[in-house]
Short mmCIF file of C-alpha atoms in Angstrom, two decimals:
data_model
loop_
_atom_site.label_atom_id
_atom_site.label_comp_id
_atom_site.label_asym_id
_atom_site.label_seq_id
_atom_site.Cartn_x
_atom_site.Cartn_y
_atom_site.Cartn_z
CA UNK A 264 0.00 0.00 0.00
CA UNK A 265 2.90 2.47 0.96
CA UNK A 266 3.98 2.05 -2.67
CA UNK A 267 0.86 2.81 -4.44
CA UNK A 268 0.42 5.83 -2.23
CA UNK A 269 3.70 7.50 -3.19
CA UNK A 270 2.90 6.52 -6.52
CA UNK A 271 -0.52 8.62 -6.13
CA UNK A 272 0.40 11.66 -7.38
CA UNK A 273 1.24 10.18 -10.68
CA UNK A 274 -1.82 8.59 -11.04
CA UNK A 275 -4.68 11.52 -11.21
CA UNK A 276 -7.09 11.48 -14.21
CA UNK A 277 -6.55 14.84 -14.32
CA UNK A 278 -3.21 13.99 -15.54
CA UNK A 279 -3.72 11.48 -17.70
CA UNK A 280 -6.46 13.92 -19.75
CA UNK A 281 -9.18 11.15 -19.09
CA UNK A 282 -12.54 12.78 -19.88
CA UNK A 283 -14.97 12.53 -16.39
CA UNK A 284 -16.77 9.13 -17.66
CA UNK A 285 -17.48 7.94 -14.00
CA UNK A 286 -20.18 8.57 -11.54
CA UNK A 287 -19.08 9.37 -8.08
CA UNK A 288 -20.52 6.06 -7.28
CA UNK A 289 -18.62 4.09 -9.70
CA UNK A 290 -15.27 5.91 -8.75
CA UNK A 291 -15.73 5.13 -5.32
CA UNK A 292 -16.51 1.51 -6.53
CA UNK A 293 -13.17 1.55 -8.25
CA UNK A 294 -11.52 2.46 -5.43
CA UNK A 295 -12.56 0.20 -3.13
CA UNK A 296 -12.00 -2.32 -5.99
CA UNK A 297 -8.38 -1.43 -5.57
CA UNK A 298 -8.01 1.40 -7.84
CA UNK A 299 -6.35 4.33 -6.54
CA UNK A 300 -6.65 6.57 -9.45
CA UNK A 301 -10.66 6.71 -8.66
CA UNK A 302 -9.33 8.14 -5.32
CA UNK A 303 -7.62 10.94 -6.11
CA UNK A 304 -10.38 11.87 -8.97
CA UNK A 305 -12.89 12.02 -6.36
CA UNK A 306 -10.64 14.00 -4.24
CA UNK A 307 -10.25 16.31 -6.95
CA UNK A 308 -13.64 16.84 -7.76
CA UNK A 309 -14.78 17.39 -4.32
CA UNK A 310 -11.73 19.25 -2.23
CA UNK A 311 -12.92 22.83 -3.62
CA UNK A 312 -16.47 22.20 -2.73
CA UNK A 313 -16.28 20.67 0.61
CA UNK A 314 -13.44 23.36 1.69
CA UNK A 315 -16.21 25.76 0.40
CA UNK A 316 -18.94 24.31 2.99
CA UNK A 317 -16.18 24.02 6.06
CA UNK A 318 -15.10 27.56 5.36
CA UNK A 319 -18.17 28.74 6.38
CA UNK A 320 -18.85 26.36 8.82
CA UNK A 321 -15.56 27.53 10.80
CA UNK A 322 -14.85 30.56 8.94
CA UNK A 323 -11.05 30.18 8.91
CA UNK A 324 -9.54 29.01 5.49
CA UNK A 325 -6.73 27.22 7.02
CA UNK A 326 -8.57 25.08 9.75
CA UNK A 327 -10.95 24.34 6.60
CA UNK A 328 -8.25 22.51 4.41
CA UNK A 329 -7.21 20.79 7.57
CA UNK A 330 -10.70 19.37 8.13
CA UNK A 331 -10.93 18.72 4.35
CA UNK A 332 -7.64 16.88 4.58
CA UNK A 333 -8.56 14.74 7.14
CA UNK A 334 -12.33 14.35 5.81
CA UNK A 335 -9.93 12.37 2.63
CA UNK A 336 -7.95 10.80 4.92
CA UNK A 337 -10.88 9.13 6.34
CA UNK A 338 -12.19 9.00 3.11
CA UNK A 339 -9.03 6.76 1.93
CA UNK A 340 -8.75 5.00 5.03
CA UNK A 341 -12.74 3.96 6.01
CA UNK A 342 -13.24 3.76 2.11
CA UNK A 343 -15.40 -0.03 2.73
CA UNK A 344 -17.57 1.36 4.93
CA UNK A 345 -19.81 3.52 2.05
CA UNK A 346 -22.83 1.47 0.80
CA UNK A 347 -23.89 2.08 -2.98
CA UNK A 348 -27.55 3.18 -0.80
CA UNK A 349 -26.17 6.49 -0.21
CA UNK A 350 -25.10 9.01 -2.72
CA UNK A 351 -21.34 9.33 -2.57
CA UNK A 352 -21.64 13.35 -2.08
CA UNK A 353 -24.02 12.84 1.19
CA UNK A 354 -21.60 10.61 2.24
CA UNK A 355 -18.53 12.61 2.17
CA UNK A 356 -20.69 15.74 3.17
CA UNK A 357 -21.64 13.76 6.11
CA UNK A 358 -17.78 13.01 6.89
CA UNK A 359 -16.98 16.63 6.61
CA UNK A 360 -19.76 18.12 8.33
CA UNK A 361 -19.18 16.22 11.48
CA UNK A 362 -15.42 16.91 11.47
CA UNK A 363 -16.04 20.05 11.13
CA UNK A 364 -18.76 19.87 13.98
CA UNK A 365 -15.61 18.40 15.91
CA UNK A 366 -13.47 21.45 15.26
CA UNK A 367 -15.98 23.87 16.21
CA UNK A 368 -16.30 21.88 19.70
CA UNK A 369 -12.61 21.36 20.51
CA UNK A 370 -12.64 25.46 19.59
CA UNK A 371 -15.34 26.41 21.79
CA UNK A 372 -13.47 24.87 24.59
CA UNK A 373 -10.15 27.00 23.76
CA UNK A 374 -12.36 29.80 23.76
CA UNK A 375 -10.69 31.60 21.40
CA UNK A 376 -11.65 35.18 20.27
CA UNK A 377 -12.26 34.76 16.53
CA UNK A 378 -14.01 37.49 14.91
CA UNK A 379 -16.93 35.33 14.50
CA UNK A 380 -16.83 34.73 18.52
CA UNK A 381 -17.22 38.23 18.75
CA UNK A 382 -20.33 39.77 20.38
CA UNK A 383 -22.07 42.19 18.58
CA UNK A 384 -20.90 45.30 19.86
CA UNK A 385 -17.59 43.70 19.63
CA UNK A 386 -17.94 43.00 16.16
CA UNK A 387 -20.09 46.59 15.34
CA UNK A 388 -16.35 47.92 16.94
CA UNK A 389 -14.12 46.06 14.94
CA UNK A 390 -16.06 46.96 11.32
CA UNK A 391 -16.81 50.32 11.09
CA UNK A 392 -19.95 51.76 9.62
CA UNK A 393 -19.44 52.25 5.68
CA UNK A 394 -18.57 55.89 5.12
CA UNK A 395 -20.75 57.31 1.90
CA UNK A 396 -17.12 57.89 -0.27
CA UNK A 397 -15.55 54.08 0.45
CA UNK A 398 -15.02 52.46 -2.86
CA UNK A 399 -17.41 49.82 -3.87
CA UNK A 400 -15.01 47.39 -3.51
CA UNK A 401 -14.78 47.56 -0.27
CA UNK A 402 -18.00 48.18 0.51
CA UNK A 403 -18.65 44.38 -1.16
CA UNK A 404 -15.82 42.85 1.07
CA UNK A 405 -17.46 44.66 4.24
CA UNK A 406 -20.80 43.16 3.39
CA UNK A 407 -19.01 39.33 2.55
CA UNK A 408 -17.69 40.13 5.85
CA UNK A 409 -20.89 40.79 7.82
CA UNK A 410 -22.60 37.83 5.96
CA UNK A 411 -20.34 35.41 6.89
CA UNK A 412 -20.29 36.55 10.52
CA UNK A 413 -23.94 36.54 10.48
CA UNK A 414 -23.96 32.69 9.50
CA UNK A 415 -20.90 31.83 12.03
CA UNK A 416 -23.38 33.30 15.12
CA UNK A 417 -26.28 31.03 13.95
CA UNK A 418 -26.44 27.72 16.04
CA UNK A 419 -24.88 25.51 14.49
CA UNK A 420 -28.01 23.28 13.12
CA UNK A 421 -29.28 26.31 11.47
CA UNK A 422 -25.68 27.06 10.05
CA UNK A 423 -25.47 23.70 8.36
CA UNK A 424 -28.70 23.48 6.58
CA UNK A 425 -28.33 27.15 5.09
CA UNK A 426 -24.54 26.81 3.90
CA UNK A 427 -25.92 23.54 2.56
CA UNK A 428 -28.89 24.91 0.95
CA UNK A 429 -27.90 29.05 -0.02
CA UNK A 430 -23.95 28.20 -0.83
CA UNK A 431 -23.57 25.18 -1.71
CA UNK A 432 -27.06 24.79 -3.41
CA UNK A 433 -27.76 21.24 -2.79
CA UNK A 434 -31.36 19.98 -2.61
CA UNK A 435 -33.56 19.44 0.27
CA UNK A 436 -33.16 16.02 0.15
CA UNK A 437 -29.26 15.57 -0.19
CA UNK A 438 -29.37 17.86 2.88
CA UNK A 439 -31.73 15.76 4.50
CA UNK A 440 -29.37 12.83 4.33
CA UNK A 441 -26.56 14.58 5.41
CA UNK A 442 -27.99 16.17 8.65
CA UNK A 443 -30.20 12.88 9.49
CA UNK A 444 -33.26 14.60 10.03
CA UNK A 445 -36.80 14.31 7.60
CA UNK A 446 -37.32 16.52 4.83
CA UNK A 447 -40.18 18.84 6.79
CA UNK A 448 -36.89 19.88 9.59
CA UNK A 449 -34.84 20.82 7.19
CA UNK A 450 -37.55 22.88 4.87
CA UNK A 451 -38.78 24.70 8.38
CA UNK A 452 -34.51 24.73 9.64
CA UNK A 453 -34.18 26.77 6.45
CA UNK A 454 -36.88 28.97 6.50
CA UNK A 455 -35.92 29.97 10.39
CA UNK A 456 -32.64 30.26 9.54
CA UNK A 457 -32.99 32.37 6.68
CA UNK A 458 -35.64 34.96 8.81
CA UNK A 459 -32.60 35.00 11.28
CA UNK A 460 -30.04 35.82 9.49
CA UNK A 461 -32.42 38.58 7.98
CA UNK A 462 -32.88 40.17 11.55
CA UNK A 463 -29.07 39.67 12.03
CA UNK A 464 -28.52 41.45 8.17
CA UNK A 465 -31.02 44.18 8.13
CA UNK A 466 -29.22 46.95 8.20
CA UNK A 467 -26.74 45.87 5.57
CA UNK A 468 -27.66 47.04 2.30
CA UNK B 117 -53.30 34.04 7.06
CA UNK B 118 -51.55 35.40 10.60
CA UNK B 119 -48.47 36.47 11.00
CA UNK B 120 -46.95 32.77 11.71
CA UNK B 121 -48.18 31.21 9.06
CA UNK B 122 -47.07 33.73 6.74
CA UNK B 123 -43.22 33.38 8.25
CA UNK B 124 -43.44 29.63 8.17
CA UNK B 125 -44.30 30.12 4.33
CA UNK B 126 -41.81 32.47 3.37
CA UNK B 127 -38.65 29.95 1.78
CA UNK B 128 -41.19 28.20 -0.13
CA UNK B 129 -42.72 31.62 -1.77
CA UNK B 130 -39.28 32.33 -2.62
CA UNK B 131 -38.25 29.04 -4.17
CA UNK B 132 -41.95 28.90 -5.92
CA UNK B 133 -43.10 25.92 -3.99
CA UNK B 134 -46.62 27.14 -2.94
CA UNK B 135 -49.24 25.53 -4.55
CA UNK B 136 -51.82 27.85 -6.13
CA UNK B 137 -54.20 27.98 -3.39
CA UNK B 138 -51.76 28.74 -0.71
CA UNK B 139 -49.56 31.55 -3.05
CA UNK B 140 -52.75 33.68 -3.32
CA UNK B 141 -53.43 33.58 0.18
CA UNK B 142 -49.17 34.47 0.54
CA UNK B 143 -49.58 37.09 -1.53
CA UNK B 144 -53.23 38.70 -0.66
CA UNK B 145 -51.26 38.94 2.80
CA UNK B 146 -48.19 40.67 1.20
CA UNK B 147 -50.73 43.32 -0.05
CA UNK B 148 -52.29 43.93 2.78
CA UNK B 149 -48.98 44.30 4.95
CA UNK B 150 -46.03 46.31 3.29
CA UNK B 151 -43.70 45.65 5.90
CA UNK B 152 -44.24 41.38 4.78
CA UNK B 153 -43.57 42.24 1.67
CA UNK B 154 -40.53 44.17 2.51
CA UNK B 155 -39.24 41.26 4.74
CA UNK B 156 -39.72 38.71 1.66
CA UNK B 157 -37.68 41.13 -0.55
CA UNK B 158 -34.53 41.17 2.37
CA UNK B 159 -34.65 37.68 2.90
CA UNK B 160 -34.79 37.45 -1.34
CA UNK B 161 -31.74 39.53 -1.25
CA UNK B 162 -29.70 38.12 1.46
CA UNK B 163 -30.30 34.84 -0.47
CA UNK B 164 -28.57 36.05 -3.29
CA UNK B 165 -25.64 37.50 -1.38
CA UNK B 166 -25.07 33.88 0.27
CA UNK B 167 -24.91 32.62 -3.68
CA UNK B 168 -22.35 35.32 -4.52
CA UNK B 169 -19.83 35.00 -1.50
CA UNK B 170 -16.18 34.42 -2.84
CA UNK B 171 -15.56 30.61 -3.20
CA UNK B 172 -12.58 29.43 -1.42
CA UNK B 173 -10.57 26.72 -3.23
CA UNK B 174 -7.75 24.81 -1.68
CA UNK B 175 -4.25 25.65 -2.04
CA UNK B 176 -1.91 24.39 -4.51
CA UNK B 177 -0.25 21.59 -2.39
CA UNK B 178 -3.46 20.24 -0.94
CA UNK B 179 -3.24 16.78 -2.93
CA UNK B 180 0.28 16.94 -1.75
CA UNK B 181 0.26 16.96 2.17
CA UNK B 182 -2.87 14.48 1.38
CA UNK B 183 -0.26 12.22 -0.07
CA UNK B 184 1.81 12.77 2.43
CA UNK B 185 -0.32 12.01 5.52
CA UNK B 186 -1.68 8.81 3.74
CA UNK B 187 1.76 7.49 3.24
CA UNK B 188 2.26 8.47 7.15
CA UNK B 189 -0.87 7.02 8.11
CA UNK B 190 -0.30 3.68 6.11
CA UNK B 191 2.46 3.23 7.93
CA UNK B 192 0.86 3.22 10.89
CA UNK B 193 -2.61 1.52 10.29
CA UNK B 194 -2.39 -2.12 10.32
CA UNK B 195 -4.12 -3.03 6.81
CA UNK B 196 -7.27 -1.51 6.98
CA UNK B 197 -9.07 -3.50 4.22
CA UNK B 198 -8.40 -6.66 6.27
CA UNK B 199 -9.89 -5.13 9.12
CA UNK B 200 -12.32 -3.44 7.91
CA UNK B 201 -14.07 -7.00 5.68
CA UNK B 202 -17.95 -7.31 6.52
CA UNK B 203 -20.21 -10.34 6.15
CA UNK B 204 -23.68 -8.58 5.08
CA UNK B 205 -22.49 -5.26 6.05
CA UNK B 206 -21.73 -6.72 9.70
CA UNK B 207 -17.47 -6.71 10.87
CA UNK B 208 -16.61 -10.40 11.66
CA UNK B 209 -17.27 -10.27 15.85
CA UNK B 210 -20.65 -8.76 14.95
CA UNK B 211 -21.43 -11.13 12.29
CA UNK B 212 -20.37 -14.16 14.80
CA UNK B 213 -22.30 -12.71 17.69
CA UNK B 214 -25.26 -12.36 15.10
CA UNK B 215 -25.00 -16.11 14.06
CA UNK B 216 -25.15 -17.34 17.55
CA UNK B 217 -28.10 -15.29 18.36
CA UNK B 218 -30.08 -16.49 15.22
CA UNK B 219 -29.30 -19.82 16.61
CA UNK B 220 -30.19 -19.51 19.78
CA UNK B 221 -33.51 -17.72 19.12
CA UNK B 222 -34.13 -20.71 16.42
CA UNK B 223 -33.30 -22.98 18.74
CA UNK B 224 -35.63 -21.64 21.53
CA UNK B 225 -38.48 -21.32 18.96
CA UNK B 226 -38.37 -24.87 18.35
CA UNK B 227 -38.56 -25.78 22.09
CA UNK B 228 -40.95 -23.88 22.50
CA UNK B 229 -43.77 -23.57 19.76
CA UNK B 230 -43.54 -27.61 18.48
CA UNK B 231 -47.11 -29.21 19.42
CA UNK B 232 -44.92 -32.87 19.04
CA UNK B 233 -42.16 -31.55 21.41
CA UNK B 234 -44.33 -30.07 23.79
CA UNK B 235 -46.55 -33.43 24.49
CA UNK B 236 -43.51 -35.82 24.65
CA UNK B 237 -41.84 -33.77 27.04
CA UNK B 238 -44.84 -33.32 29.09
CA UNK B 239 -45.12 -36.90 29.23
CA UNK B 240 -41.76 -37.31 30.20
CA UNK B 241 -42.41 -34.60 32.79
CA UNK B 242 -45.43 -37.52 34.31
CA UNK B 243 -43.01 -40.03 34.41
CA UNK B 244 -40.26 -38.33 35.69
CA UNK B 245 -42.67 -37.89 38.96
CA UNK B 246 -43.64 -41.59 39.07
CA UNK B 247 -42.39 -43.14 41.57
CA UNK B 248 -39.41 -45.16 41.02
CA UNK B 249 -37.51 -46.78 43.35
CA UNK B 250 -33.75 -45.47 43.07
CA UNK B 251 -31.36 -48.38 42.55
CA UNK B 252 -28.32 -47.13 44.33
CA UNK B 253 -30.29 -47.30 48.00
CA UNK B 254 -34.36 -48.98 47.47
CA UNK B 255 -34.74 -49.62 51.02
CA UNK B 256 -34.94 -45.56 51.23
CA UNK B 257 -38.01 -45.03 48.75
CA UNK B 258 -39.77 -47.22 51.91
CA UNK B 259 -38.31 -45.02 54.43
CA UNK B 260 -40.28 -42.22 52.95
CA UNK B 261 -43.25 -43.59 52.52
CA UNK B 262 -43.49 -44.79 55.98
CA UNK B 263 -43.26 -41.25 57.68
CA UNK B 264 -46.19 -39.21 56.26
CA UNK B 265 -46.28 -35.88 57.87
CA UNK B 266 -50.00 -34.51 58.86
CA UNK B 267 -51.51 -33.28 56.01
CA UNK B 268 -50.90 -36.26 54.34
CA UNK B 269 -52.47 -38.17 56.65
CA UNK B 270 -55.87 -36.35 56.99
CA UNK B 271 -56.17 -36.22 53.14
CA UNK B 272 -55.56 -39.86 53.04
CA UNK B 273 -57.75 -40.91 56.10
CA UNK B 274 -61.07 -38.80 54.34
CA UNK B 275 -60.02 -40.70 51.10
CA UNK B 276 -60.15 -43.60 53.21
CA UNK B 277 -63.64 -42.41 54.34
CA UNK B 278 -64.79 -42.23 51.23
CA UNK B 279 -63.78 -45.19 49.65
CA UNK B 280 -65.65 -47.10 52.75
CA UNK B 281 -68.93 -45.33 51.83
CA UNK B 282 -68.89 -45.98 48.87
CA UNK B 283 -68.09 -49.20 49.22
CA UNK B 284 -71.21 -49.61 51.76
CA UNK B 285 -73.58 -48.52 48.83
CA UNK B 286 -72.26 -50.60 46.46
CA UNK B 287 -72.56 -54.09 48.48
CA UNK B 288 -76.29 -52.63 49.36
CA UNK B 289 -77.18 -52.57 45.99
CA UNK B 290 -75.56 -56.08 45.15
CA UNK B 291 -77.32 -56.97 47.90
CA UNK B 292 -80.78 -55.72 46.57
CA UNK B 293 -79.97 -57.52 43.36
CA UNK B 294 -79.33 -60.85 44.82
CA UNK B 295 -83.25 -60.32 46.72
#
């Protein structure tokens, strides 16, 4: 095994210009089958998106990529434990999501003062109101800003289901495997989490 | 349409999920109340800001340290595949354990709901509490019977009664015959 894992990086599809014939399903077949290649295509074609959703779970880039990296990891090491019942990308949502659910914990207990761990009048202190003659530019990053601190201060089964749903546009029923609860929570999760974050937002225009 | 009902039905407005009936109802209440309507519109809007947030991608080296730490962590694991085999989605102990159940509850079953097994062993039960006279020491099986305690012998002196009287009426009656 310790060979074909050095040899990994030599072996990407990507690489090899193979067009994307497979289904997530059938890579991950492959790859339990043996074939390593299917491995690092699927961590290709989901490393972006799932450091996406962790990002704005945690809202730090780095501790993202680490939870990503270890989400693989698992993903390469527990690879006979996914059953063909599941789709693939609930699966390795699933993985993610509750690493990431471990980070946030192990955080909390550091008590840390991230931005996003900010109170409000903390936070109000630290981002100044938007003067009429700031640029545009800015005025976007300042609102990105205020957004993503807005979703970082919703609990954290409300934060799921809206990254989930708003950013990474998945459908109410790929988010209802991931978070393990029926279709009617998550629709009603969303729908308070979205009024929510519109109290949190409202004077941001 | 209150004010709660009109919250709860907000996300599906938005994503056009309302069916006809309950959309005119939505929006006969947005008419009525500006400041609904203005709350759809911000919650419209922040939607849209979610979709246009800067996507993060990973850095450059990502598939790199990945490499890196499998290599490390194959090292270390002790061949996962092995460990890791199921027998219909069970890991061996758990499949074994499983097995012996299903026997044992089969097993059990059998005992229990067979109408053949059930008579045989009750008659084995009745002459189990016959009276036999053990082999290794018979003169004790007398012993036992000789010393009744008191119960034992009113029951068996009314028995006794009985079987006299009846005996009376039965020789009367012969006796009747034989006149």
């Amino acid at each position: 095994m310790r060979q074909n894992s050095s040899n990994l990086s030599d072996m990407s599809l990507d690489k090899q210009k193979t067009p994307f014939v497979y289904t997530d399903e059938q890579l991950i077949a492959r790859f339990q089958a043996g074939d390593e290649r299917a491995y690092i295509e699927l961590v290709n074609r989901y490393r972006d998106r799932l450091i996406n959703f962790v990002f704005q779970f945690l809202g730090d880039r780095e501790q993202a990529e680490d939870v990503v990296q270890d989400t693989m990891l698992k993903l390469y090491i527990k690879k006979h434990y996914y059953r063909e019942i599941a789709k693939f990308s609930t699966w390795i949502y699933t993985i993610a999501r509750n690493l990431a659910n471990t980070e946030l914990r192990k955080r909390k207990r550091r008590k840390t003062t991230l931005l996003s761990h900010m109170t409000r009048d903390e936070r109000e202190y630290e981002l100044p109101a938007i003067q009429p003659e700031t640029g545009q530019e800015v005025q976007t990053e300042f609102a990105e800003k205020q957004i993503q601190a807005a979703i970082q201060d919703l609990p954290e089964h409300f934060k799921t289901v809206i990254i989930l749903r708003d950013i990474q546009e998945l459908s109410y029923d790929d988010i209802s495997s991931i978070v393990g609860v029926p279709l009617g929570t998550v629709k009603s999760r969303i729908n308070r989490a979205r009024l929510q974050l519109q109290a949190e937002l409202k004077n941001l225009r | 349409m209150n004010r709660y009902q009109f919250e709860d039905l907000i996300s599906e407005y938005i994503e056009n999920e309302l069916t006809i009936s309950k959309r005119k109802l939505f929006e006969s209440y947005l008419e009525d109340n500006p400041d609904a309507k203005d709350l759809v519109e911000s919650v419209r809007i922040n939607q849209e800001k979610m979709k246009s947030l800067p996507k993060v991608s990973s850095s450059s080296d990502f598939n790199t340290r990945l490499l890196a730490k499998i290599q490390k962590g194959a090292a270390t694991l002790p061949q996962p595949e092995e460990s890791q085999r199921t027998y219909f989605g069970f890991l061996p102990l758990h499949a074994s354990l499983m097995t012996g159940l299903v026997i044992a509850f089969v097993f059990v079953s059998i005992q229990l709901f067979s109408p053949d097994e059930t008579n045989s062993s009750s008659q084995n039960q009745l002459y189990a509490n016959d009276q036999v006279p053990s082999l290794s020491n018979p003169g004790l099986d007398d012993v036992v019977q000789k010393i009744p305690d008191l119960v034992d012998v009113k029951e068996d002196s009314s028995l006794e009664n009985n079987q006299k009287k009846g005996q009376k009426d039965f020789s009367k009656q012969m006796h009747f015959v034989n006149d």
